[in-house]
């Protein structure tokens, strides 16, 4: 403990300890004596120990680490306590010296604290004054805020009053310039602006006439005078523009878009302000456009009819024989069919249906070039022109005659109907006249498909006004088309009772039928109309009956009959195959089945004259299973005859096929079928002969021809086509 005390005494004094030393130095000895007495009193109080608590303290001290260590070493605690007390006394004296040394610093600190207290007192006085000033300023700010809020309310009230007053002044005050412009100037864009302003003032006065405002009552008569004057000018202006549509070569659509729609607010004004004038303007427009469209379309239709290229007549049916003379046996010549081929062949006529941007026929150009057109081309040109003009007119009517920019569809339909009523009737009469005189089924069906396209185009344009026209046109075209189909079917039926054939070449009716059915099927590909399909089936059945009946014209020559049917079926399949498309697949498959049946029959007929005995013995052997009833010499004779004649027979068969079937593909198929069937028959004969030779019932005196040799020879003939 002495070492620790010396370390403490030798420790340099800190600034605070020096200040404390100075402070203690300023104390008097009396003061220190008083302090010592107080300390002694405190010590006496602190060292008074109750022996009742000694046991408790002993137990508590035993838990202390140092006490427990002292007990373990056997030390005397009283001695240990006295040592500690001495050390504490030395340390206390050392600290007292330190405190005395720093007494002056404590005095200086005390003086500094007093100075700070004085400064803080001064600042407190200043802040008190400042706080009072801030309170006065806050009161003034609150006063200003109250005044600002009051002024703001007054400003809002005055602004609201001013706005209402402006509305009233704007609604009832009529500037002199407006009066001068409306009454004296011509109608133009600037005049329209003043009319719009006038309309606003009239609307304002109308909605505020029940208010007790003297200004409104005063301005009413003046506005009425301006209304009458404006209506008069509008009436004259619009009627003059509408009458100008009657001038020749006037472009109606340009005048509608650049003038009437530009000034449609004029008509809106009279609709709202003078309904009688609006009614007069509307009916003047209806009558003018009614005359305009009827006059132009009637002249256009009349000119188109002069450009028509007639296709066929009532005798231009599938079953009509162009070799017959007109008027029976007393006729003087053949009937000259006009464009006969196009009666049955679609060809480039379908371009009328597929070409979307072909435009319309310009009559003056066509007349100069002396061009002629088919009926469907004329039908397309007339109706395309009609729906283009009708669509433009309908959209104009909806926009111009609507009220408050709200389309009135029903009203527009009524106006449109009045305008186009006579033109539509003229168009329907023209179509009716066409269907009454036409016998062109392809042209009529093309018109039907065109009419369907027109109906879809009108739906796309959202022009329902012509829906009735397209429906009525359909009702005219379909019955006539069915009637023409019935005529074709009837002509085939009648031809079966009048005609006969003398050669095996394809009949002209087969070509007509194939071309015709291919054309109609192509036009029905995207529609698959069941009624039309039924008509085609009826026509096909009649043609089959006709060909079967014509094949019997060869009497007992079954081979020629088969060749005739095969050539006709092959021609039909060839023409249908050239057409292509799914629409003809069913008919192609049907005639292929018929063709295959007839080819099978022809194979037997072709082989029988040359290899009849061989075929007979094969069938007899297979029928009896063992051929026990067949004369053994018959096997020898058949084998010998085959060996001596088979090469010559193959040549004859090849010549016959070449002669009767000029179609390369068909002839090749038939020749392969004949020669293939021959191989089958001869193979079966060789098997039967071998079996009979094994059981010893048949003996032949020559070497049979091998099947392989026959096949090698046949390969030479297969390349002849």
XYZ file of C-alpha atoms in Angstrom:
721
model
C 0.000 0.000 0.000
C 2.964 2.373 0.693
C 4.167 1.873 -2.866
C 0.756 2.705 -4.186
C 0.686 5.811 -1.988
C 4.015 7.038 -3.241
C 2.817 6.563 -6.824
C -0.240 8.611 -6.115
C 1.765 11.418 -4.400
C 4.283 11.616 -7.224
C 1.551 11.853 -9.877
C 1.571 15.294 -11.619
C -1.306 17.572 -10.720
C -4.007 18.116 -13.333
C -5.382 21.650 -13.997
C -8.497 20.854 -12.001
C -6.419 19.623 -9.011
C -4.395 22.836 -9.125
C -7.621 24.877 -9.093
C -8.825 22.869 -6.109
C -5.516 23.439 -4.307
C -5.872 27.200 -4.742
C -9.408 27.017 -3.485
C -8.329 25.070 -0.347
C -5.447 27.506 0.200
C -7.893 30.334 0.497
C -9.625 28.566 3.323
C -8.614 29.476 6.903
C -7.234 27.013 9.415
C -10.453 27.342 11.291
C -12.260 26.141 8.282
C -10.066 23.046 8.052
C -10.520 22.385 11.770
C -14.262 22.500 11.268
C -13.878 20.089 8.363
C -11.786 17.717 10.490
C -14.357 17.739 13.280
C -17.084 16.989 10.792
C -15.046 14.119 9.341
C -14.431 12.685 12.824
C -18.093 12.889 13.628
C -18.811 11.127 10.365
C -16.250 8.464 11.138
C -17.740 7.816 14.545
C -21.108 7.508 12.995
C -19.797 5.248 10.233
C -17.858 2.920 12.557
C -20.659 2.196 14.950
C -21.345 -1.465 14.344
C -24.181 -3.526 15.727
C -22.912 -6.811 17.018
C -26.240 -8.306 16.226
C -25.346 -7.996 12.613
C -21.793 -9.369 12.965
C -22.843 -12.859 12.043
C -24.612 -11.580 8.969
C -21.550 -9.547 7.934
C -19.242 -12.467 8.550
C -21.365 -14.658 6.306
C -21.449 -11.952 3.662
C -17.644 -11.327 3.874
C -16.944 -15.024 3.553
C -18.301 -14.863 0.084
C -15.820 -12.109 -0.807
C -12.798 -13.371 -2.745
C -10.159 -11.526 -0.683
C -11.703 -12.422 2.679
C -11.999 -16.061 1.668
C -8.335 -16.010 0.547
C -7.296 -14.478 3.936
C -9.183 -17.175 5.802
C -7.576 -19.854 3.665
C -4.056 -18.502 4.510
C -4.859 -18.251 8.228
C -4.365 -14.475 8.430
C -5.515 -12.316 11.349
C -8.311 -10.168 10.038
C -7.858 -7.530 12.733
C -4.257 -7.075 11.769
C -5.241 -6.996 8.104
C -7.880 -4.331 8.869
C -5.385 -2.144 10.772
C -2.972 -2.263 7.814
C -5.678 -1.257 5.462
C -6.708 1.587 7.756
C -3.158 2.922 7.844
C -2.924 2.820 4.082
C -6.242 4.628 3.719
C -5.043 7.296 6.202
C -1.886 7.896 4.169
C -3.848 8.152 0.965
C -6.319 10.554 2.561
C -3.519 12.885 3.684
C -1.995 12.762 0.241
C -5.304 13.812 -1.285
C -5.730 16.586 1.215
C -2.393 17.987 0.135
C -3.493 17.749 -3.486
C -6.712 19.561 -2.711
C -4.785 22.317 -0.896
C -2.472 22.744 -3.853
C -5.452 23.225 -6.202
C -7.394 25.628 -3.970
C -6.460 28.670 -6.052
C -7.840 27.079 -9.174
C -11.124 26.443 -7.424
C -11.244 30.134 -6.470
C -10.655 31.172 -10.057
C -13.316 28.756 -11.212
C -15.683 30.277 -8.699
C -14.980 33.758 -10.017
C -15.506 32.635 -13.582
C -18.792 31.071 -12.687
C -19.956 34.318 -11.074
C -18.946 36.241 -14.217
C -20.876 33.802 -16.357
C -23.895 34.198 -14.126
C -23.782 37.985 -14.668
C -23.499 37.576 -18.425
C -26.345 35.106 -18.497
C -28.476 37.451 -16.422
C -27.866 40.228 -18.986
C -28.765 37.894 -21.837
C -31.902 36.825 -20.005
C -32.999 40.455 -19.781
C -32.331 40.968 -23.471
C -34.252 37.823 -24.450
C -37.168 38.895 -22.305
C -37.360 42.188 -24.238
C -37.015 40.289 -27.557
C -39.791 37.890 -26.556
C -42.095 40.801 -25.811
C -41.296 42.317 -29.252
C -42.020 38.972 -30.946
C -45.346 38.797 -29.207
C -46.237 42.244 -30.561
C -45.155 41.188 -34.088
C -47.241 37.964 -33.896
C -50.268 40.005 -32.971
C -49.708 42.285 -35.959
C -49.259 39.249 -38.299
C -52.536 37.749 -37.067
C -54.234 41.050 -37.777
C -52.792 41.081 -41.299
C -53.926 37.460 -41.888
C -57.462 38.342 -40.846
C -57.472 41.306 -43.204
C -56.016 39.131 -46.056
C -58.697 36.446 -45.572
C -61.416 39.070 -45.619
C -59.997 40.629 -48.801
C -59.727 37.197 -50.443
C -63.406 36.483 -49.787
C -64.339 39.836 -51.225
C -62.183 39.157 -54.295
C -63.831 35.773 -54.888
C -67.266 37.269 -54.556
C -66.427 40.054 -56.954
C -64.850 37.565 -59.407
C -67.966 35.400 -59.318
C -70.156 38.411 -59.880
C -67.900 39.596 -62.676
C -68.041 36.148 -64.369
C -71.813 36.072 -64.206
C -71.946 39.582 -65.491
C -69.600 38.675 -68.342
C -71.848 35.735 -69.258
C -74.858 37.954 -69.269
C -73.123 40.600 -71.345
C -71.716 38.013 -73.729
C -75.127 36.387 -74.066
C -77.213 39.485 -74.713
C -74.944 42.161 -76.122
C -75.054 42.237 -79.942
C -71.986 43.920 -81.397
C -72.739 46.288 -84.292
C -70.177 44.452 -86.436
C -72.145 41.231 -86.058
C -75.346 42.936 -87.180
C -73.576 44.433 -90.185
C -71.913 41.158 -91.228
C -75.049 39.032 -90.934
C -77.349 41.472 -92.688
C -75.049 42.777 -95.431
C -72.210 40.329 -96.186
C -72.338 37.214 -98.344
C -72.244 33.762 -96.779
C -68.668 32.603 -96.306
C -66.481 31.202 -93.529
C -66.322 34.517 -91.615
C -70.092 34.890 -91.952
C -70.466 31.376 -90.555
C -68.431 32.402 -87.509
C -70.818 35.308 -86.820
C -73.784 32.976 -87.314
C -72.334 30.632 -84.711
C -72.014 33.536 -82.309
C -75.597 34.603 -83.023
C -76.810 31.067 -82.361
C -75.061 31.095 -78.968
C -76.757 34.388 -78.014
C -80.161 33.072 -79.057
C -79.604 29.910 -77.046
C -78.613 31.971 -74.001
C -81.673 34.208 -74.262
C -83.932 31.164 -74.718
C -82.696 29.446 -71.553
C -82.788 32.665 -69.486
C -86.003 34.218 -70.759
C -87.844 33.402 -67.519
C -85.377 35.448 -65.477
C -86.442 38.938 -64.581
C -83.784 40.704 -66.681
C -84.862 43.778 -68.605
C -81.850 43.485 -70.919
C -83.030 40.057 -72.120
C -86.470 41.399 -72.940
C -84.929 44.309 -74.829
C -82.551 42.214 -76.916
C -85.178 39.595 -77.888
C -86.712 41.508 -80.838
C -83.298 42.341 -82.240
C -82.240 38.703 -82.178
C -85.481 37.725 -83.913
C -84.740 40.145 -86.752
C -81.260 38.715 -87.116
C -82.673 35.166 -87.074
C -85.032 35.938 -89.967
C -82.316 37.650 -91.961
C -79.825 34.841 -91.352
C -82.430 32.218 -92.302
C -83.160 34.045 -95.543
C -79.488 34.148 -96.484
C -78.964 30.500 -95.541
C -81.965 29.417 -97.596
C -80.765 31.247 -100.693
C -77.210 30.025 -100.287
C -78.030 26.308 -99.800
C -80.736 26.215 -102.482
C -78.355 27.764 -105.009
C -75.669 25.200 -104.173
C -78.156 22.329 -104.421
C -79.519 23.566 -107.759
C -75.984 23.712 -109.107
C -75.979 19.898 -108.948
C -78.205 19.919 -112.011
C -75.504 21.561 -114.092
C -73.992 19.045 -116.539
C -70.624 17.504 -115.627
C -70.918 18.616 -112.007
C -68.934 16.444 -109.614
C -71.471 15.793 -106.887
C -69.097 14.313 -104.338
C -66.664 17.227 -104.548
C -69.490 19.740 -104.105
C -70.848 17.763 -101.169
C -67.488 17.516 -99.408
C -66.060 20.947 -100.166
C -69.232 23.046 -99.885
C -72.252 21.423 -98.266
C -70.417 19.635 -95.477
C -68.197 22.639 -94.983
C -71.307 24.740 -94.294
C -73.425 22.055 -92.643
C -73.812 24.337 -89.601
C -76.052 26.517 -91.789
C -78.531 23.669 -92.117
C -78.167 22.906 -88.412
C -79.131 26.527 -87.699
C -82.332 26.448 -89.761
C -83.231 23.043 -88.277
C -83.131 24.633 -84.835
C -84.436 28.115 -85.719
C -86.746 27.733 -88.728
C -87.944 24.190 -89.333
C -90.030 25.041 -92.419
C -86.969 26.340 -94.243
C -84.995 23.228 -93.223
C -87.796 21.049 -94.585
C -87.761 22.991 -97.871
C -83.991 22.664 -98.214
C -84.104 18.914 -97.478
C -86.822 18.221 -100.058
C -85.120 20.369 -102.655
C -81.981 18.311 -102.102
C -83.943 15.023 -102.274
C -85.648 15.958 -105.549
C -82.427 17.213 -107.091
C -80.405 14.136 -106.190
C -83.265 11.851 -107.167
C -83.218 13.361 -110.644
C -79.447 13.373 -110.770
C -78.902 9.707 -109.906
C -81.770 8.367 -112.013
C -80.745 10.405 -115.021
C -77.089 9.382 -114.827
C -77.630 5.699 -114.063
C -80.391 5.326 -116.636
C -78.105 6.740 -119.309
C -75.164 4.629 -118.075
C -77.252 1.453 -118.062
C -78.596 2.131 -121.537
C -75.072 2.599 -122.871
C -73.787 -0.550 -121.131
C -76.447 -2.656 -122.803
C -75.068 -1.618 -126.178
C -71.676 -3.011 -125.168
C -72.998 -6.471 -124.318
C -71.524 -9.475 -126.079
C -74.362 -12.056 -126.235
C -73.341 -15.537 -125.142
C -75.606 -18.285 -126.494
C -79.373 -18.511 -126.729
C -82.123 -20.935 -125.777
C -80.656 -23.581 -128.102
C -77.215 -23.303 -126.484
C -77.739 -26.148 -124.077
C -75.440 -29.102 -123.385
C -77.715 -31.493 -125.252
C -78.086 -29.344 -128.345
C -76.523 -30.788 -131.517
C -74.939 -27.982 -133.503
C -75.046 -30.168 -136.613
C -78.839 -30.014 -136.706
C -80.344 -27.452 -138.996
C -82.676 -24.820 -137.738
C -86.327 -25.705 -138.216
C -85.791 -29.442 -138.619
C -85.549 -30.956 -142.094
C -86.715 -27.750 -143.716
C -84.068 -25.636 -142.123
C -81.786 -23.540 -144.257
C -78.551 -23.648 -142.274
C -76.722 -24.218 -138.998
C -77.459 -22.102 -136.000
C -74.659 -19.649 -135.413
C -73.960 -19.799 -131.691
C -72.478 -16.576 -130.411
C -69.405 -17.230 -128.288
C -70.466 -20.871 -127.951
C -67.358 -21.953 -126.039
C -67.967 -19.504 -123.186
C -71.340 -21.113 -122.549
C -69.579 -24.004 -120.870
C -66.011 -22.834 -120.121
C -65.349 -20.451 -117.242
C -61.879 -19.423 -118.444
C -60.920 -15.851 -117.707
C -64.519 -14.878 -116.978
C -63.747 -15.592 -113.338
C -61.442 -12.546 -113.364
C -64.601 -10.448 -113.099
C -65.188 -12.046 -109.720
C -61.633 -12.247 -108.432
C -60.210 -8.914 -109.555
C -60.944 -6.423 -106.797
C -59.539 -3.251 -108.353
C -60.552 -3.701 -111.993
C -62.556 -0.480 -111.955
C -65.732 0.120 -113.893
C -66.385 0.257 -117.624
C -65.858 3.703 -119.130
C -68.442 3.770 -121.890
C -66.798 6.415 -124.032
C -63.506 4.496 -124.020
C -65.282 1.220 -124.817
C -67.234 2.800 -127.666
C -64.104 4.315 -129.175
C -62.333 0.945 -129.052
C -65.463 -0.974 -130.099
C -65.104 -3.259 -127.092
C -67.719 -5.803 -126.050
C -68.257 -7.264 -122.583
C -69.943 -10.281 -121.060
C -73.135 -9.886 -119.066
C -71.402 -10.353 -115.713
C -68.869 -7.617 -116.536
C -71.711 -5.206 -117.314
C -73.573 -6.296 -114.176
C -70.478 -5.704 -112.084
C -69.761 -2.297 -113.574
C -73.324 -1.020 -113.113
C -73.778 -2.310 -109.572
C -70.284 -1.358 -108.420
C -70.918 2.178 -109.622
C -74.303 2.120 -107.896
C -73.026 0.964 -104.495
C -70.071 3.373 -104.624
C -72.364 6.325 -105.269
C -75.002 5.054 -102.860
C -72.439 4.541 -100.094
C -71.032 8.021 -100.551
C -74.522 9.509 -100.612
C -75.671 7.607 -97.537
C -72.653 8.691 -95.505
C -73.195 12.293 -96.641
C -76.862 12.184 -95.650
C -76.016 10.851 -92.185
C -73.444 13.582 -91.631
C -75.247 16.538 -93.202
C -78.826 15.947 -92.044
C -77.973 14.765 -88.534
C -78.871 16.973 -85.610
C -76.302 17.951 -82.990
C -73.767 15.575 -84.573
C -75.875 12.586 -83.507
C -76.421 10.191 -86.457
C -80.090 9.578 -87.214
C -79.919 6.216 -89.001
C -83.651 5.819 -89.533
C -84.031 9.350 -90.836
C -81.043 8.843 -93.140
C -82.612 5.646 -94.507
C -85.838 7.498 -95.291
C -84.011 10.289 -97.127
C -81.840 7.737 -98.966
C -84.893 5.727 -100.014
C -86.600 8.790 -101.448
C -83.479 9.682 -103.427
C -82.656 6.215 -104.793
C -86.135 4.732 -105.109
C -86.455 5.246 -108.871
C -82.790 4.406 -109.528
C -83.063 1.118 -107.629
C -86.238 0.203 -109.491
C -84.505 0.921 -112.767
C -81.553 -1.284 -111.734
C -83.871 -4.137 -110.708
C -85.806 -3.842 -113.976
C -82.538 -4.022 -115.886
C -81.555 -7.194 -114.005
C -85.028 -8.613 -114.544
C -84.751 -7.964 -118.262
C -81.343 -9.626 -118.321
C -82.466 -12.809 -116.535
C -85.522 -13.065 -118.765
C -83.371 -13.227 -121.890
C -80.233 -15.028 -120.740
C -79.455 -18.709 -121.125
C -75.926 -18.332 -119.794
C -75.759 -20.280 -116.518
C -72.116 -19.353 -115.881
C -72.789 -15.641 -116.391
C -75.856 -15.787 -114.143
C -73.950 -17.590 -111.369
C -71.136 -15.052 -111.679
C -73.717 -12.285 -111.198
C -74.994 -14.098 -108.093
C -71.494 -14.288 -106.629
C -70.851 -10.645 -107.502
C -74.077 -9.664 -105.784
C -72.926 -11.537 -102.660
C -69.648 -9.624 -102.738
C -71.558 -6.351 -103.046
C -73.707 -7.223 -100.024
C -70.625 -8.028 -97.941
C -68.938 -4.812 -99.072
C -71.989 -2.777 -98.027
C -71.863 -4.439 -94.615
C -68.173 -3.591 -94.328
C -68.916 0.034 -95.207
C -71.834 0.046 -92.752
C -74.327 1.105 -95.384
C -77.567 -0.829 -94.684
C -79.664 1.263 -97.065
C -79.027 -1.021 -100.086
C -79.675 -4.285 -98.277
C -83.116 -4.569 -99.844
C -81.685 -4.004 -103.315
C -79.134 -6.831 -103.048
C -81.778 -9.183 -101.638
C -84.197 -8.453 -104.485
C -81.398 -8.886 -107.030
C -80.660 -12.280 -105.507
C -84.329 -13.224 -105.810
C -84.201 -12.436 -109.518
C -80.946 -14.245 -110.307
C -81.321 -17.520 -108.396
C -84.607 -18.695 -109.928
C -83.292 -17.943 -113.416
C -80.099 -19.857 -112.730
C -82.114 -22.870 -111.566
C -84.289 -22.611 -114.654
C -81.222 -22.631 -116.933
C -79.819 -25.659 -115.080
C -83.143 -27.431 -115.613
C -82.906 -26.576 -119.314
C -79.457 -28.167 -119.524
C -80.682 -31.280 -117.723
C -83.758 -31.513 -119.948
C -81.649 -31.041 -123.088
C -79.492 -34.045 -122.122
C -82.591 -36.114 -121.430
C -84.112 -35.251 -124.790
C -80.828 -35.823 -126.630
C -80.806 -39.416 -125.413
C -83.989 -40.023 -127.388
C -82.813 -38.316 -130.578
C -79.106 -39.021 -131.009
C -77.039 -42.018 -132.043
C -73.290 -42.466 -132.346
C -71.231 -44.115 -135.057
C -67.681 -43.980 -133.698
C -65.958 -44.573 -130.402
C -64.494 -41.085 -130.014
C -65.659 -38.901 -127.081
C -69.051 -37.338 -127.604
C -69.221 -33.535 -127.792
C -71.697 -33.563 -124.903
C -69.071 -35.138 -122.633
C -66.717 -32.243 -123.273
C -69.486 -29.707 -122.730
C -70.596 -31.441 -119.568
C -67.072 -31.637 -118.128
C -66.307 -28.004 -118.918
C -69.675 -26.877 -117.616
C -69.592 -28.858 -114.370
C -65.998 -27.741 -113.735
C -66.995 -24.098 -114.202
C -70.044 -24.310 -111.947
C -68.153 -26.277 -109.284
C -65.367 -23.679 -109.268
C -67.896 -20.906 -108.667
C -69.451 -22.984 -105.884
C -66.163 -23.856 -104.163
C -66.334 -21.267 -101.385
C -70.114 -21.531 -100.980
C -70.992 -25.252 -101.256
C -74.609 -24.407 -102.009
C -76.732 -27.561 -101.512
C -79.344 -26.596 -104.135
C -76.625 -26.043 -106.718
C -74.934 -29.341 -105.787
C -78.259 -31.110 -106.274
C -78.604 -29.641 -109.771
C -75.081 -30.792 -110.665
C -75.875 -34.312 -109.417
C -79.026 -34.425 -111.537
C -77.076 -33.264 -114.591
C -74.384 -35.894 -113.993
C -76.957 -38.662 -113.681
C -78.601 -37.628 -116.931
C -75.257 -37.593 -118.739
C -74.400 -41.063 -117.458
C -77.749 -42.368 -118.705
C -77.134 -40.634 -122.021
C -73.691 -42.208 -122.467
C -74.957 -45.653 -121.498
C -77.732 -45.331 -124.028
C -75.360 -44.073 -126.726
C -72.992 -46.979 -126.066
C -75.774 -49.360 -127.031
C -75.799 -47.823 -130.523
C -73.029 -50.287 -131.432
C -75.557 -53.112 -131.109
C -73.657 -56.416 -130.703
C -70.205 -54.813 -130.640
C -69.607 -54.809 -126.905
C -65.950 -53.887 -127.332
C -66.789 -50.679 -129.233
C -69.393 -49.866 -126.618
C -66.783 -50.152 -123.875
C -64.248 -48.114 -125.844
C -66.865 -45.381 -126.320
C -67.625 -45.197 -122.600
C -63.938 -45.343 -121.637
C -63.060 -42.472 -124.000
C -65.908 -40.339 -122.682
C -65.162 -41.000 -119.012
C -61.466 -40.344 -119.628
C -62.211 -37.030 -121.339
C -64.408 -35.929 -118.446
C -61.745 -36.868 -115.869
C -59.027 -35.095 -117.867
C -60.988 -31.838 -118.107
C -61.971 -31.924 -114.443
C -58.379 -32.673 -113.414
C -57.117 -29.685 -115.411
C -59.526 -27.489 -113.468
C -58.165 -28.647 -110.120
C -59.420 -27.649 -106.702
C -61.473 -29.459 -104.101
C -64.731 -28.577 -105.824
C -64.261 -31.193 -108.568
C -62.677 -33.970 -106.508
C -65.977 -35.733 -105.854
C -66.866 -35.833 -109.562
C -63.358 -36.962 -110.531
C -63.503 -39.855 -108.071
C -66.983 -40.795 -109.282
C -65.966 -41.009 -112.944
C -62.728 -42.797 -112.048
C -64.789 -45.557 -110.488
C -66.896 -45.830 -113.625
C -63.772 -45.769 -115.781
C -62.059 -48.547 -113.813
C -65.114 -50.768 -114.154
C -65.235 -50.277 -117.920
C -61.476 -50.791 -118.291
C -61.780 -54.127 -116.472
C -64.537 -55.172 -118.855
C -62.510 -53.981 -121.853
C -59.477 -56.022 -120.755
C -61.538 -59.191 -120.929
C -62.984 -58.194 -124.316
C -59.540 -57.371 -125.700
C -57.928 -60.634 -124.547
C -60.778 -62.942 -125.540
C -60.232 -62.942 -129.388
C -56.556 -63.838 -128.961
C -56.434 -65.887 -125.778
C -60.046 -66.984 -125.335
C -59.211 -70.702 -125.073
C -56.533 -70.045 -122.475
C -58.912 -67.919 -120.372
C -61.639 -70.567 -120.681
C -59.472 -73.468 -119.560
C -58.114 -71.437 -116.603
C -61.606 -70.565 -115.403
C -62.808 -74.168 -115.891
C -59.842 -75.568 -113.974
C -60.261 -73.149 -111.064
C -64.016 -73.773 -111.031
C -63.630 -77.530 -110.738
C -60.574 -77.324 -108.477
C -58.905 -80.250 -110.218
C -60.024 -79.863 -113.872
C -61.034 -83.534 -114.041
C -63.642 -82.956 -116.733
C -61.264 -81.088 -119.024
C -60.004 -83.068 -122.008
C -56.222 -83.555 -121.561
C -55.707 -82.871 -125.249
C -57.301 -79.444 -124.663
C -54.329 -78.488 -122.450
C -51.919 -79.541 -125.160
C -53.814 -77.659 -127.858
C -54.071 -74.420 -125.816
C -50.379 -74.528 -124.945
C -49.390 -75.174 -128.537
C -51.642 -72.412 -129.886
C -50.247 -69.924 -127.335
C -46.671 -70.825 -128.232
C -47.312 -70.219 -131.914
C -49.423 -67.027 -131.757
C -48.651 -65.094 -128.551
C -46.131 -62.681 -130.045
C -48.401 -61.831 -132.979
C -51.314 -61.430 -130.571
C -49.388 -58.964 -128.438
C -48.687 -56.894 -131.536
C -52.373 -56.929 -132.494
C -53.424 -55.897 -128.981
C -50.938 -53.015 -128.987
C -52.209 -51.843 -132.410
C -55.812 -52.017 -131.254
C -55.176 -49.948 -128.134
C -53.213 -47.326 -130.095
C -56.032 -47.138 -132.637
C -58.901 -46.737 -130.161
C -57.278 -44.692 -127.375
C -55.429 -41.659 -128.637
C -55.000 -40.240 -125.114
C -51.433 -41.170 -124.130
C -52.101 -41.499 -120.432
C -55.354 -43.391 -120.820
C -53.929 -45.685 -123.547
C -50.920 -46.508 -121.406
C -53.131 -47.389 -118.464
C -55.350 -49.647 -120.580
C -52.439 -51.383 -122.341
C -50.767 -52.079 -118.998
C -54.035 -53.463 -117.684
C -54.499 -55.779 -120.710
C -50.931 -57.073 -120.673
C -50.905 -57.424 -116.903
C -54.105 -59.436 -116.987
C -52.598 -61.638 -119.714
C -49.608 -62.408 -117.454
C -52.017 -63.363 -114.662
C -54.031 -65.687 -116.886
C -50.967 -67.333 -118.401
C -49.325 -67.801 -114.991
C -52.477 -69.501 -113.726
C -52.545 -71.683 -116.891
C -48.918 -72.728 -116.430
C -49.634 -73.675 -112.820
C -52.645 -75.752 -113.847
C -50.658 -77.418 -116.676
C -47.799 -78.268 -114.325
C -50.209 -79.783 -111.836
C -51.879 -81.948 -114.515
C -48.504 -83.035 -115.854
C -47.367 -84.128 -112.399
C -50.315 -86.432 -111.861
C -49.757 -87.866 -115.397
C -53.160 -86.942 -116.780
C -51.711 -84.547 -119.361
C -48.817 -85.026 -121.707
C -47.669 -82.464 -124.252
C -45.356 -82.925 -127.192
C -43.717 -79.495 -127.128
C -41.902 -77.149 -124.787
C -44.364 -74.602 -123.182
C -43.473 -70.903 -123.342
C -42.049 -69.690 -120.040
C -43.781 -66.950 -118.072
C -40.528 -65.021 -117.844
C -40.217 -64.986 -121.654
C -43.726 -63.551 -121.952
C -42.952 -60.853 -119.390
C -39.767 -59.831 -121.225
C -41.702 -59.455 -124.469
C -44.507 -57.512 -122.798
C -42.038 -54.943 -121.449
C -41.216 -54.009 -125.049
C -44.865 -53.115 -125.765
C -45.354 -51.139 -122.574
C -43.075 -48.381 -123.881
C -44.963 -47.892 -127.138
C -47.206 -45.113 -125.731
